[in-house]
Each structure stands twice: as C-alpha cells, then as structure tokens.
Coordinates of C-alpha atoms in Angstrom, one line a residue:
Chain S
M1 CA 64.8 107.0 106.8
G2 CA 67.1 107.7 104.0
V3 CA 70.0 110.3 103.8
T4 CA 69.3 114.0 102.8
A5 CA 72.8 114.8 102.5
V6 CA 74.0 115.4 99.0
T7 CA 77.3 114.3 97.5
D8 CA 79.3 115.3 94.8
S9 CA 80.0 111.4 93.9
A10 CA 77.8 109.6 92.0
K11 CA 78.7 106.3 92.8
F12 CA 79.4 106.8 96.9
S13 CA 76.0 108.3 96.8
A14 CA 73.1 108.7 99.4
A15 CA 71.2 105.8 97.4
A16 CA 74.1 103.4 97.6
L17 CA 74.2 103.9 101.2
D18 CA 70.6 103.2 101.8
E19 CA 71.1 100.4 99.6
L20 CA 74.2 99.0 102.2
I21 CA 72.1 99.6 105.1
A22 CA 69.2 97.9 103.9
A23 CA 71.3 95.0 103.0
R24 CA 73.0 94.4 106.5
Q25 CA 71.0 94.0 109.8
E26 CA 73.3 96.4 111.7
P27 CA 72.2 98.2 114.8
E28 CA 70.7 101.3 115.2
W29 CA 74.1 102.9 116.7
L30 CA 76.0 101.9 113.8
V31 CA 73.6 103.0 111.3
D32 CA 73.4 106.3 112.9
L33 CA 77.3 106.3 113.0
R34 CA 77.4 105.7 109.0
R35 CA 74.9 108.4 108.4
A36 CA 76.6 111.0 110.5
A37 CA 79.7 110.2 108.6
F38 CA 78.3 110.1 105.3
E39 CA 76.8 113.8 106.1
T40 CA 80.6 114.8 106.7
F41 CA 81.6 113.0 103.3
C42 CA 79.0 115.1 101.6
E43 CA 80.3 118.7 103.3
K44 CA 84.0 117.8 102.9
A45 CA 85.8 118.5 99.8
L46 CA 88.6 116.2 98.5
P47 CA 91.8 117.7 100.1
S48 CA 93.9 119.7 97.9
R49 CA 97.5 121.3 98.0
K50 CA 96.6 124.2 99.9
E51 CA 96.4 122.1 103.0
E52 CA 99.7 121.8 105.0
E53 CA 99.2 117.9 105.2
W54 CA 98.6 117.4 101.4
M55 CA 101.0 120.3 100.3
R56 CA 103.4 117.5 99.1
T57 CA 100.8 114.5 98.0
D58 CA 99.2 115.4 94.8
I59 CA 95.9 113.6 94.3
R60 CA 94.3 115.4 91.3
T61 CA 94.6 112.4 89.4
F62 CA 92.4 110.5 91.9
H63 CA 88.8 110.3 90.8
L64 CA 86.6 108.6 93.4
D65 CA 83.9 107.7 90.6
N66 CA 86.5 105.4 88.9
F67 CA 85.3 103.2 92.0
E68 CA 82.2 102.0 93.5
P69 CA 81.1 100.5 97.0
P70 CA 81.9 97.1 97.2
A71 CA 79.1 94.8 96.1
E72 CA 78.3 91.2 96.9
L73 CA 80.7 88.7 95.8
S74 CA 79.4 86.7 92.6
E75 CA 82.8 84.4 92.4
I76 CA 85.9 84.3 94.2
P77 CA 89.1 83.7 92.1
A78 CA 90.8 80.4 92.3
D79 CA 94.4 81.6 92.4
L80 CA 94.4 84.2 95.3
P81 CA 97.8 85.1 97.0
E82 CA 98.7 83.6 100.1
G83 CA 100.2 86.7 101.5
L84 CA 104.0 86.8 102.6
L85 CA 104.0 86.9 106.5
T86 CA 103.1 83.7 107.5
A87 CA 105.6 81.3 106.2
G88 CA 106.5 78.7 108.7
V89 CA 104.2 80.5 111.3
D90 CA 101.7 78.3 113.2
L91 CA 98.8 80.3 113.4
G92 CA 96.1 80.7 115.9
G93 CA 93.5 82.0 113.6
R94 CA 93.2 83.6 109.9
V95 CA 90.6 85.7 108.3
V96 CA 90.8 86.5 104.6
S97 CA 88.9 89.0 102.6
Y98 CA 88.4 89.9 99.2
N99 CA 87.4 93.1 97.7
S100 CA 85.7 94.3 100.8
R101 CA 84.1 90.8 101.7
T102 CA 85.2 88.2 103.9
I103 CA 85.7 85.0 102.3
S104 CA 87.0 82.8 105.2
S105 CA 87.4 83.0 109.1
E106 CA 89.2 80.7 111.1
L107 CA 90.2 80.7 114.8
S108 CA 91.7 77.4 116.6
D109 CA 89.3 75.7 119.4
E110 CA 91.9 76.3 122.1
L111 CA 91.9 80.2 121.6
K112 CA 88.0 80.0 121.5
Q113 CA 87.9 78.3 124.8
Q114 CA 90.0 81.1 126.4
G115 CA 87.3 83.7 125.1
V116 CA 89.4 84.9 122.5
V117 CA 87.3 86.3 119.6
F118 CA 88.7 86.9 116.2
G119 CA 86.8 87.0 112.9
S120 CA 85.2 89.5 110.4
F121 CA 83.5 92.6 111.4
A122 CA 80.0 91.1 110.7
E123 CA 80.6 87.9 113.0
V124 CA 82.1 89.7 115.8
L125 CA 79.4 92.7 115.6
E126 CA 76.8 89.8 116.0
S127 CA 78.4 88.1 119.0
H128 CA 79.9 91.0 120.8
G129 CA 77.9 93.9 119.5
E130 CA 78.6 96.1 122.7
V131 CA 82.4 95.6 122.7
I132 CA 82.5 97.0 119.3
R133 CA 80.2 99.7 120.1
E134 CA 82.3 100.9 122.9
H135 CA 85.4 101.0 120.6
L136 CA 84.4 101.4 117.0
C137 CA 85.6 104.9 115.9
H138 CA 86.8 105.9 119.5
A139 CA 90.2 106.3 118.4
V140 CA 89.9 107.1 114.7
D141 CA 88.0 109.9 113.9
P142 CA 85.4 109.5 111.2
H143 CA 85.2 113.2 110.6
F144 CA 88.8 113.8 110.3
D145 CA 88.6 114.3 106.3
K146 CA 86.5 113.2 103.3
F147 CA 88.6 109.6 103.1
S148 CA 87.7 109.0 106.9
A149 CA 84.0 109.9 106.5
L150 CA 83.8 107.5 103.5
H151 CA 85.4 104.9 105.0
A152 CA 83.1 105.2 108.1
A153 CA 80.0 105.3 105.8
F154 CA 80.7 102.6 103.7
F155 CA 83.0 100.0 105.2
T156 CA 81.7 96.5 104.8
T157 CA 84.3 94.2 106.0
G158 CA 87.3 94.0 108.5
Q159 CA 89.0 92.0 111.0
V160 CA 88.2 92.3 114.7
L161 CA 90.6 90.8 117.5
Y162 CA 89.4 90.9 121.2
V163 CA 91.8 89.2 123.9
P164 CA 89.7 89.1 127.4
R165 CA 91.6 90.1 130.5
G166 CA 94.7 88.5 131.3
V167 CA 94.6 85.8 128.6
V168 CA 98.1 85.6 126.6
V169 CA 97.7 84.5 123.2
K170 CA 100.9 83.0 122.0
K171 CA 99.9 82.0 118.5
P172 CA 100.1 84.8 116.2
L173 CA 96.5 85.8 114.4
H174 CA 96.5 86.6 110.4
A175 CA 94.5 88.9 108.5
L176 CA 94.9 89.2 105.1
S177 CA 93.0 91.7 102.7
L178 CA 93.1 90.8 99.2
M179 CA 91.8 93.1 95.8
G180 CA 91.1 92.3 92.6
A181 CA 91.2 94.5 89.5
G182 CA 89.5 97.8 89.9
G183 CA 88.5 96.3 93.4
V184 CA 87.6 98.6 96.6
D185 CA 89.1 97.8 100.1
L186 CA 87.2 99.4 102.8
G187 CA 88.5 97.3 105.5
H188 CA 88.4 98.6 109.1
T189 CA 90.7 96.5 111.6
L190 CA 89.9 96.5 115.3
V191 CA 91.9 95.0 117.9
I192 CA 91.0 95.3 121.5
L193 CA 93.3 93.8 124.2
E194 CA 91.8 93.6 127.9
E195 CA 93.8 94.4 130.8
G196 CA 96.6 92.1 131.1
A197 CA 96.2 90.4 127.7
E198 CA 98.6 89.6 125.4
A199 CA 98.7 88.9 121.4
T200 CA 100.3 89.2 118.0
M201 CA 98.5 90.0 115.0
L202 CA 99.9 89.9 111.5
N203 CA 97.7 92.0 109.0
E204 CA 98.5 92.4 105.3
T205 CA 97.5 93.3 101.9
A206 CA 97.8 92.1 98.6
S207 CA 96.5 92.5 95.1
V208 CA 95.6 89.8 92.6
D209 CA 96.9 92.0 89.7
E210 CA 99.8 93.9 90.2
T211 CA 99.1 96.7 87.9
S212 CA 95.3 97.3 88.0
P213 CA 93.8 100.2 89.4
G214 CA 92.2 99.8 92.8
M215 CA 91.2 101.7 95.9
H216 CA 92.0 101.4 99.5
C217 CA 90.1 103.4 102.1
G218 CA 90.5 102.0 105.5
A219 CA 90.9 102.5 109.4
I220 CA 93.1 100.5 112.0
E221 CA 92.1 101.0 115.7
L222 CA 94.0 99.4 118.2
F223 CA 93.1 99.3 122.1
V224 CA 96.1 98.3 124.3
H225 CA 94.3 98.5 127.8
P226 CA 96.4 98.4 130.9
R227 CA 99.3 96.4 131.3
A228 CA 98.4 94.6 128.0
R229 CA 100.9 93.8 125.5
L230 CA 100.4 94.0 121.7
R231 CA 102.7 93.0 118.7
Y232 CA 101.0 94.4 115.5
V233 CA 102.6 93.9 112.1
N234 CA 100.7 95.8 109.1
L235 CA 102.2 94.9 105.9
Q236 CA 100.9 97.0 102.9
N237 CA 101.7 95.4 99.8
W238 CA 98.9 96.3 97.1
G239 CA 99.5 96.4 93.4
R240 CA 101.0 99.3 91.8
G241 CA 97.7 101.0 90.7
V242 CA 96.1 101.2 94.1
W243 CA 95.2 104.3 95.9
H244 CA 95.6 103.7 99.5
F245 CA 94.1 106.1 102.0
A246 CA 94.2 105.1 105.8
H247 CA 93.7 106.3 109.4
Q248 CA 95.4 104.4 111.9
K249 CA 95.5 104.7 115.7
G250 CA 96.7 103.1 118.8
V251 CA 95.4 103.6 122.1
V252 CA 97.9 102.6 124.8
D253 CA 96.8 102.6 128.2
R254 CA 98.5 102.4 131.9
D255 CA 101.9 100.4 131.8
A256 CA 100.8 98.9 128.3
H257 CA 103.0 98.3 125.6
I258 CA 102.4 98.1 121.6
Q259 CA 105.2 97.3 119.2
W260 CA 103.7 98.0 115.7
T261 CA 105.7 97.5 112.6
I262 CA 104.9 98.7 109.2
G263 CA 106.0 97.5 105.9
A264 CA 104.9 99.7 103.0
L265 CA 105.8 98.4 99.8
G266 CA 103.0 98.6 97.6
S267 CA 100.5 101.1 96.1
K268 CA 100.5 103.7 93.3
L269 CA 99.8 106.5 96.1
S270 CA 99.7 105.9 99.9
K271 CA 98.6 108.6 102.1
V272 CA 98.7 107.1 105.6
N273 CA 97.9 109.0 109.3
Q274 CA 99.4 106.9 111.7
H275 CA 99.0 108.2 115.4
V276 CA 99.5 106.7 118.8
G277 CA 98.0 108.0 122.1
L278 CA 99.7 107.2 125.0
V279 CA 96.9 107.6 127.6
G280 CA 97.8 106.1 130.7
E281 CA 100.7 106.5 132.9
G282 CA 103.8 104.2 132.0
A283 CA 102.4 103.4 128.5
E284 CA 105.1 102.4 125.8
C285 CA 104.9 102.2 122.3
E286 CA 107.8 101.2 119.7
V287 CA 106.7 101.8 116.0
N288 CA 109.0 100.3 113.1
G289 CA 108.7 101.5 109.5
V290 CA 110.1 100.1 106.6
M291 CA 109.4 101.7 103.3
F292 CA 110.6 100.6 99.6
T293 CA 109.6 102.4 96.7
E294 CA 110.1 102.4 93.1
G295 CA 108.7 103.6 89.6
R296 CA 106.7 106.5 90.3
Q297 CA 105.4 105.6 93.9
H298 CA 104.5 107.9 96.4
L299 CA 104.1 106.9 99.9
S300 CA 103.1 109.5 102.4
Y301 CA 103.0 108.8 106.1
H302 CA 102.1 111.3 108.8
T303 CA 102.8 110.1 112.3
L304 CA 101.8 111.4 115.7
Q305 CA 103.1 110.1 119.0
H306 CA 100.9 111.9 121.4
H307 CA 102.0 111.6 125.3
Q308 CA 98.7 112.4 127.2
A309 CA 100.0 111.1 130.4
P310 CA 103.0 111.2 132.3
H311 CA 106.1 108.7 132.5
C312 CA 105.3 107.5 128.9
H313 CA 107.6 106.2 126.4
S314 CA 107.4 106.4 122.6
N315 CA 110.0 105.3 120.0
F316 CA 109.5 105.7 116.0
L317 CA 111.9 104.6 113.6
Y318 CA 111.1 105.0 110.1
K319 CA 113.6 103.9 107.1
A320 CA 112.7 104.3 103.5
A321 CA 114.8 103.1 100.5
L322 CA 113.7 104.8 97.2
Q323 CA 114.4 104.0 93.5
D324 CA 113.5 105.2 90.1
R325 CA 111.4 108.4 90.3
S326 CA 109.6 107.5 93.5
R327 CA 108.7 109.4 96.6
T328 CA 108.3 109.5 100.1
V329 CA 106.7 111.9 102.5
W330 CA 107.2 111.4 106.1
R331 CA 105.9 113.9 108.6
G332 CA 106.3 112.9 112.2
M333 CA 105.3 115.1 115.4
I334 CA 105.9 114.4 119.0
K335 CA 102.9 115.7 120.8
V336 CA 103.3 116.3 124.9
D337 CA 100.5 117.2 126.7
E338 CA 100.7 119.8 129.7
G339 CA 100.3 117.1 132.2
A340 CA 102.6 114.5 130.5
Q341 CA 105.9 115.2 132.7
R342 CA 108.7 112.8 132.4
T343 CA 108.2 111.8 128.8
D344 CA 110.7 110.0 126.9
G345 CA 109.9 110.4 123.1
Y346 CA 112.1 109.4 120.2
Q347 CA 111.6 109.9 116.6
R348 CA 113.9 109.1 113.4
N349 CA 113.7 108.8 109.7
D350 CA 116.4 107.5 107.6
N351 CA 116.1 107.6 103.8
L352 CA 118.6 106.0 101.1
L353 CA 118.4 107.3 97.8
L354 CA 119.1 104.9 95.3
T355 CA 118.7 106.7 92.1
K356 CA 119.1 110.6 90.9
H357 CA 115.3 111.0 90.6
C358 CA 114.1 110.0 93.6
R359 CA 113.2 112.2 96.4
A360 CA 112.5 112.0 100.2
D361 CA 111.1 114.7 102.4
S362 CA 111.3 114.3 106.1
I363 CA 109.5 116.9 108.4
P364 CA 109.9 115.8 112.0
G365 CA 108.4 117.7 114.6
L366 CA 107.7 118.5 118.4
E367 CA 104.9 120.1 120.2
I368 CA 105.5 120.3 123.9
E369 CA 103.4 121.8 126.5
A370 CA 105.2 120.0 129.6
D371 CA 108.4 121.2 131.1
D372 CA 110.2 118.1 132.3
V373 CA 110.7 115.7 129.2
R374 CA 113.3 114.3 126.9
C375 CA 112.3 114.4 123.4
T376 CA 114.5 113.5 120.4
H377 CA 114.1 113.5 116.8
G378 CA 116.0 113.5 113.5
A379 CA 116.1 112.4 110.2
T380 CA 118.8 111.6 107.6
T381 CA 118.7 111.5 103.9
G382 CA 121.6 109.9 101.7
Q383 CA 122.9 108.0 98.6
V384 CA 124.7 105.0 98.6
D385 CA 128.2 105.4 99.0
E386 CA 130.4 104.5 95.8
E387 CA 133.2 103.6 98.2
Q388 CA 131.3 101.0 99.7
I389 CA 130.3 99.3 96.4
F390 CA 133.8 99.5 95.5
Y391 CA 135.0 98.0 98.4
A392 CA 132.7 95.0 98.0
Q393 CA 133.4 94.8 94.2
C394 CA 136.8 94.4 95.3
R395 CA 136.0 91.3 97.3
G396 CA 134.3 89.6 94.5
F397 CA 130.4 90.9 94.8
T398 CA 128.7 92.3 91.5
R399 CA 127.6 95.9 91.7
N400 CA 124.2 94.8 92.0
E401 CA 124.9 92.4 95.1
A402 CA 127.2 95.1 96.7
I403 CA 124.1 97.5 96.3
R404 CA 121.6 94.9 97.7
A405 CA 123.9 93.9 100.8
I406 CA 124.1 97.7 101.5
V407 CA 120.3 98.3 101.3
I408 CA 119.6 95.3 103.7
G409 CA 122.1 96.4 106.0
F410 CA 120.7 99.8 106.0
F411 CA 117.4 98.5 106.9
Q412 CA 119.0 96.0 109.5
Q413 CA 118.5 98.4 112.4
V414 CA 114.7 98.3 111.9
F415 CA 114.8 94.7 111.2
D416 CA 116.7 93.9 114.8
R417 CA 113.8 95.4 116.3
I418 CA 111.2 93.1 114.9
P419 CA 110.8 89.9 117.0
V420 CA 108.7 88.1 114.3
E421 CA 111.2 85.9 112.4
S422 CA 108.8 85.5 109.4
V423 CA 108.2 89.2 109.1
R424 CA 112.1 90.1 109.1
E425 CA 112.4 87.6 106.4
A426 CA 109.3 88.4 104.5
L427 CA 110.4 91.9 104.3
G428 CA 113.9 91.5 103.8
K429 CA 113.3 89.1 100.9
S430 CA 110.7 91.6 99.4
I431 CA 113.0 94.4 99.3
A432 CA 116.2 92.3 98.0
V433 CA 114.0 91.2 94.9
R434 CA 113.4 94.8 94.3
V435 CA 116.6 96.3 94.2
R436 CA 117.9 96.9 90.7
E437 CA 121.7 97.6 89.4
Y438 CA 122.3 101.2 89.0
E439 CA 125.1 103.5 87.4
Chain V
M1 CA 107.4 104.8 75.3
S2 CA 104.1 107.0 75.8
E3 CA 102.2 107.7 72.6
F4 CA 101.2 111.4 71.9
V5 CA 97.8 112.7 73.6
R6 CA 95.7 115.1 72.4
V7 CA 95.4 117.8 75.1
A8 CA 93.2 120.7 73.5
A9 CA 92.6 122.4 70.3
A10 CA 95.5 124.7 69.4
D11 CA 93.6 128.1 69.8
A12 CA 92.0 126.7 73.1
I13 CA 95.3 128.1 75.1
A14 CA 95.8 132.1 75.0
D15 CA 99.2 133.4 73.7
P16 CA 100.6 134.4 76.0
G17 CA 99.0 131.7 78.5
K18 CA 99.0 128.3 80.2
Q19 CA 96.6 125.5 81.1
V20 CA 96.7 122.3 83.3
F21 CA 95.9 119.0 81.9
E22 CA 95.9 115.4 83.3
V23 CA 97.9 113.1 80.7
E24 CA 98.2 109.5 81.5
D25 CA 97.5 109.9 85.4
Q26 CA 100.0 112.9 85.6
I27 CA 99.5 116.5 85.6
V28 CA 101.1 118.5 83.3
V29 CA 101.1 122.3 82.3
V30 CA 101.0 123.4 78.5
F31 CA 102.5 126.8 77.8
H32 CA 101.8 129.0 74.9
V33 CA 104.1 131.9 74.2
D34 CA 105.1 133.6 71.2
G35 CA 103.2 130.9 68.7
Q36 CA 105.4 128.0 70.6
Y37 CA 104.1 125.6 72.8
S38 CA 105.9 123.6 75.6
C39 CA 104.9 121.7 78.4
L40 CA 106.4 120.9 81.9
D41 CA 105.4 118.8 85.0
D42 CA 103.3 120.7 86.9
V43 CA 105.6 120.4 89.7
C44 CA 108.2 122.9 91.3
T45 CA 111.3 120.6 92.2
H46 CA 111.7 122.6 95.5
D47 CA 108.6 121.8 97.4
D48 CA 106.1 120.4 95.1
G49 CA 104.2 123.9 94.3
P50 CA 101.8 123.9 91.2
L51 CA 103.5 125.6 88.4
G52 CA 100.1 125.9 86.4
D53 CA 99.2 128.4 89.2
G54 CA 102.3 130.5 89.0
R55 CA 103.1 133.7 87.0
L56 CA 104.1 133.7 83.5
E57 CA 106.4 136.1 82.4
G58 CA 107.8 135.4 78.9
C59 CA 109.3 132.0 78.9
T60 CA 109.8 131.9 82.7
I61 CA 107.3 130.4 85.2
A62 CA 107.5 131.4 88.8
C63 CA 106.3 129.1 91.4
P64 CA 103.6 130.5 93.7
R65 CA 104.7 129.0 96.8
H66 CA 108.2 130.2 97.2
G67 CA 109.2 132.1 93.6
A68 CA 111.4 129.5 92.2
K69 CA 111.6 130.0 88.5
F70 CA 111.7 127.6 85.6
D71 CA 112.3 128.1 82.0
I72 CA 109.1 126.6 80.1
R73 CA 111.0 125.6 77.1
T74 CA 113.6 123.3 78.7
G75 CA 112.4 122.6 82.4
A76 CA 115.4 124.1 83.5
A77 CA 115.7 125.8 87.1
L78 CA 116.5 129.4 86.8
S79 CA 116.5 130.8 90.3
M80 CA 116.5 129.6 93.9
P81 CA 115.1 127.7 95.9
A82 CA 114.7 125.3 93.0
T83 CA 118.2 123.8 91.9
R84 CA 116.9 120.8 89.9
P85 CA 114.8 121.0 86.5
T86 CA 111.5 119.8 86.6
V87 CA 110.3 117.4 83.7
C88 CA 110.0 118.8 80.1
H89 CA 107.7 116.9 78.0
E90 CA 107.3 116.5 74.0
V91 CA 104.8 118.5 72.2
K92 CA 103.7 119.0 69.0
V93 CA 100.8 120.9 67.0
E94 CA 99.0 118.7 64.5
D95 CA 95.4 118.9 63.0
D96 CA 94.8 122.3 64.8
A97 CA 95.2 120.5 68.1
V98 CA 97.9 120.5 71.1
W99 CA 99.4 117.0 71.7
V100 CA 101.6 115.8 74.6
R101 CA 104.0 112.8 74.9
L102 CA 105.2 112.5 78.6
R103 CA 109.0 111.8 79.2
S104 CA 109.3 109.4 82.0

C-alpha cells in the first residue's frame, strides 16, 4: 500500500518512499516505521527561528529539494579518503559507506567467533532483525522534528555494532561515512552492548570534495546495557558545503559507562541534538567535545544530560576555538527527574575566540526536580591573551607558532580525557593545521 | 571578491520599505528610503534577530526581538542591547534594477 501523506518536497516524496521500500526487502515493522515517520515529515514544517531551539541557527538558505534520496551507486570513485582516526590502530572491523550506500564491510574472524556483530544496517537486519527491532528508534524519536522524520523515513545505510553479554572487544571498530559532490548521507548508527560487554568504536565522516554541497541527516543510537562499557568517538569532518543535521542519543543502564568523544571540524552548518539518558542506577557518562570552526561555519550543539535514575554521574566538557566569521552555539541542559536522587552532574563549555568577528553562544541550563543532587555548570568565552603570545615570541616562537601552541594547550584538557591515542593525534593535527596567523 | 547580483526591479521595493533576499547563500535585507537603497545582513548582532522583520523608522531599523536599533546606511549599532555593527553590503541601481555585492 502506498503513502497517502502529501509532502512539500518534490524529491523526498511519497513516490520516492514507495520506490525505496519496493527496492528493499525489509520487514513489515520497519516499513511501518518508515511510513509513520513520513507522515510526520509531511506534517511538520522546517524549523523556524521563532522556535527557541533554532533561534540562533538560520537555515533559510537550506533548500531540501537541492538534494534527493540516495540512489544506487553506479560507480565508486577510486581515490576515497581513508579517514583520520585509525592511523596506527589495529582494527577489529571496518564499515565504509559512500553517499548512503555501504561499499565495504569487514569484521575479524576472532570477533565473529565471540558472537560480535558489526556490519552495514542491511546485513545486520537480515541476520539479527529482532535485535534491531528492539532498539531502532527507541533512543532517538523519529517524530521529534522534520529532520528526524526525514531520516527515519528515508535512511538507507548505517552501521550496527552488537556485542553479546560479557564479551570484551579489545580492538576498536571503525565506521567511515563518505560523501561525494552533491551527495546525501542518511546514515543511522546503532550500537548495542549487552550486559557486561565492552567495546570501542571510532566513527567518522569525510567528503571527497572539500567545497561541494551535500546533506547529512542522520541519527546515532547507543545502548549501553547494565555494567557494559562503551568508548565511542564521533568525528564530523564533512566538507564546507555540507548541511549536517543529526539526532544522537546514548542510553546508559545500571552501573554502565559511556565515554563519548565528539570532534566537530567540518560542515557548512551543523545542528546536532546530543542526548544521554542515564536510565539505571549508578550509570555514568563522560562526554568530550572538541570544536574548531573557520570561514563562515556555524556549528550548533544542543546537549542533554538526562538523569532518570539515582546515583548517576554525568560529565560534559565541550571546548571550541573559532576563527574568521564562524559561529558556535552550545546549549546544554542537565535534567534531573524527581526520583534521581544523589545525582552528580557537571557540564562546561569553554570557547576561544581567535578573531574579531567570530562568535560563540553558550547557554548552560539546569532543570532539577530532585532535592539531593550536585549539579555544576558553567561556560567561559575569551580571546587569546596577547601577553602569552608576546612571552612565547620572546622565546623564539613566531606569532603563528605561539597561537598554535596556545590553541592546542586550550584543548589539552579535553585531549587528556581521550584514551585512544590515534584520536588525540588526529584531532590535535587537524586543529593545528587550521590555525592561521592573526593580527 | 563577490560580484554584483541582481535582487529585484528598482520599483519592486516600496519607498519607504524593505525586502529580504537570498544572495549567494546569505540572507540580506534591502532597504529603500528617500530614494536611496542600502543593504544589511539580516542579522541583529545581539541575538541573531531577523532585522527584515523589524520596524523601519527613517534610516533606523529596530530588531523585533529586543529592540536593538541599527543605521540602515552603515549597519552601525545605534542602541542597546546591540553593541556591534551588522555587515553592510554594497548596493547599486542599474538598468532599473537593484544589485547587491556581498562584503565578506
């Protein structure tokens, strides 16, 4: 049966959805999920600046119909980027996608024997459909806004990691999403760690062309079941023409732990909702954010630390350095439910302004309904201290070397919290090469 | 350096009046007051308010969010809560049309 809802998009239409569904042999529950999401996509308008969440993020120049649902790949370019996060890393598996289509998927025999599942969405759906059904769109709400609905209706690719109960995966797993000129990425990342499992996943994005337009409209769902431990790294490094819209959520259960590192370097405009739900007693999360912006980039991150159970600990540290006319918006919320006593929540956002016309907005917030909690939040924004530059120049540094050292020093606090050396190296190098000389 | 881009016929914007346009991936607002055209970023430097939705009085535009005022000819901030100018772009009238060139 076809879709009856009417959309304002000529490209992401009912006919396009019918075509996508017809081309894939997906179970009925997933088809129903897509159709319900499409209804929402049709009902909702693109967000406007009258909404609190979008007040500081202007998407009036974003035109959805400049893009279209991902087509089957006719050819794969020869020289695709390798990504930045895996230099010198012995990987346990790797999944690569290009323009929303999986082009390679590998997992070591050793991990396969342990029952670990890691691969493209389509292949894992075929082999472990019930696990996906129990988790897909249970963290991220497909009906939240037009973008989440668009994603849920039309997503074609993604990576799924499933680690069975008690299995410790020592080698990191790598997911690389690539985009070509004018491309669209609707990737969905799903990570499920059963009770007592442990794993590290490195997830990154890159564009084949640094300036071409593109659109990412994606979702990340991380399920960390009781006593499991997940280290998850997400590097957003799209080219400067890419619109990046994402809903990301981690669900952390009793005595489980997630360490989530975010590097945001690319895209033209990013609007990311990053939530962590601490749903079981004693759950812990540590989120590290590194942002570097230049040109007219605009990165907007809305974070939520949602304490839903007692004795949970959350710690968010976001640092951003900005140059040129770029812009960051960070809006953080610690939400503590009534029953979540003995909560320990911390959030901090530091911004370093490297030029006269860049701008950083920080809006930390607290929403507390329990009466026995410790919640701390704060934000700082400042410029590079000329005296520090002068001091360094007196000792033989050029002005540029001095600024670069100060910027790297600014991020060091966050780098120190990242346990994977290749990630620290990649972020440090990527930022260092972007820092220019200022007067 | 950007090129001049035609945004509207010269008589399409009332005097006094204003209209919002998309030029090279940016949203700008073109003003027409006392026969003179000018163009600003459609952004209040206080809180990103859309100046194009504001009240135009003489050569002053007031942001609809918090009332900050800007000089439409220069982009200068004239009143709190804005303290920094918004970007003022080049405008010319040629062939009975209004043309805008963006300043970076």
